[in-house]
Amino acid sequence: MVGSAISRALVHHGYNVVEPDKRVDLRNQKAVTDLMKTLEPDWVFLAAAKVGGIYANSTFPAEFIYDNLMIQTNVIHAAYIHAVTRLLFLGSSCIYPKGSPQPIKEEYLLSGYLEPTNAPYAVAKIAGITMAQSYNRQYNTNYLAVMPCNLYGPNDNFHLQNSHVIPALMRKTHEAKIANAECVEVWGSGTPLREFLHVDDLAESCVHLMEQETLSHTMYNIGAGTEISIHDLALLMKKIVGFEGDIKFNTNMPDGALRKVMDNSRMEALGLRPTIALEEGLRSTYAWFLEHAS
């Protein structure tokens, strides 16, 4: 999802984009080294990752930490070996401590305990940020890290169990509509607040950052600037999909962090703000889902 959005944004801005063969296993150091030697890129956007929601993180913690550590370690090191000019590493808002003050500032990193439901993924991402910063310090590279909030949009993973909240809720609500079901079950109490950003807004921000000759920081939050409860998100999804049944919240299932809203001061100082409102973005994503993934 993120990689394809960044590719679209780069093409829109007139860049020549080369996407690696999806069959290349980025966990394999030799495969990554050979790929970098063949492509000889000037810029690298490291969007590849193993991602998922609470269920996936809880079920496959070893895969989440291993796969992500291997991917980012191989790509960042190969970029250095092959003298890549710029690299941008995609992190996640889950890197921040569970009890962070809100809105979350970049300097809160490593200031407290992580949310247990996704700690292996978060630890891997923190390692990637530290690796990029360490290469800058020792080798004078020009690597950046961005921390997006929850993303959604075309090419998302709409698997019911292994995806994030918006694509999972979209598929679940759509299937309930098709089946004329009486209700849709949503995990948790519905009270947690979340910030959702359309992936095209993220892509524009990433390209803008890479175009800057000088930046004051090596790490940037990229958020939507607004938040919504899971309860209200479920109702909005019901409206967009056209489902006429009820929404049932399963309070026996975990909520995750109760609130996560990003401080976007660094991006706003560069003149960047999201342009796609949540309802508009959800409607276009549902249209894409109906055409490609339903």
PDB file of C-alpha atoms in Angstrom, residues 18 21 31 39 56 63 66-67 73 75 84 110 141 163 174 201 203 205 211 226 237 248-249 263 268 279 292:
ATOM      1  CA  VAL A  18      12.059   1.570 -10.391  1.00  0.00           C
ATOM      2  CA  ASP A  21      10.710  -7.419  -8.180  1.00  0.00           C
ATOM      3  CA  ALA A  31      19.457 -10.891  -2.590  1.00  0.00           C
ATOM      4  CA  LEU A  39      19.106  -1.002  -9.721  1.00  0.00           C
ATOM      5  CA  ALA A  56      -1.575 -10.649  13.772  1.00  0.00           C
ATOM      6  CA  GLU A  63       7.796 -13.309  12.635  1.00  0.00           C
ATOM      7  CA  TYR A  66      12.542 -11.271  12.748  1.00  0.00           C
ATOM      8  CA  ASP A  67      11.171 -10.293   9.336  1.00  0.00           C
ATOM      9  CA  THR A  73      19.009  -4.170   8.278  1.00  0.00           C
ATOM     10  CA  VAL A  75      18.280  -2.584   2.928  1.00  0.00           C
ATOM     11  CA  VAL A  84      22.635   5.700  -2.170  1.00  0.00           C
ATOM     12  CA  LEU A 110      12.291   5.403  24.422  1.00  0.00           C
ATOM     13  CA  THR A 141      24.846   9.400   5.168  1.00  0.00           C
ATOM     14  CA  SER A 163      -5.032  -6.467   8.691  1.00  0.00           C
ATOM     15  CA  HIS A 174     -19.242  -5.199   3.535  1.00  0.00           C
ATOM     16  CA  ASP A 201      -1.173  12.176   1.983  1.00  0.00           C
ATOM     17  CA  ALA A 203       3.291   9.694   0.080  1.00  0.00           C
ATOM     18  CA  SER A 205       4.877  14.171   2.638  1.00  0.00           C
ATOM     19  CA  GLU A 211      13.365  16.898  -1.840  1.00  0.00           C
ATOM     20  CA  THR A 226      -7.625  14.711  13.871  1.00  0.00           C
ATOM     21  CA  MET A 237     -18.034   2.651   8.060  1.00  0.00           C
ATOM     22  CA  LYS A 248     -21.668  -4.973  18.565  1.00  0.00           C
ATOM     23  CA  PHE A 249     -18.511  -4.335  20.582  1.00  0.00           C
ATOM     24  CA  ASP A 263       2.326  15.904  17.183  1.00  0.00           C
ATOM     25  CA  GLU A 268       3.689  21.732   9.708  1.00  0.00           C
ATOM     26  CA  GLU A 279     -14.909  10.298   5.143  1.00  0.00           C
ATOM     27  CA  HIS A 292     -10.298  -4.882  -6.673  1.00  0.00           C
TER      28      HIS A 292
END
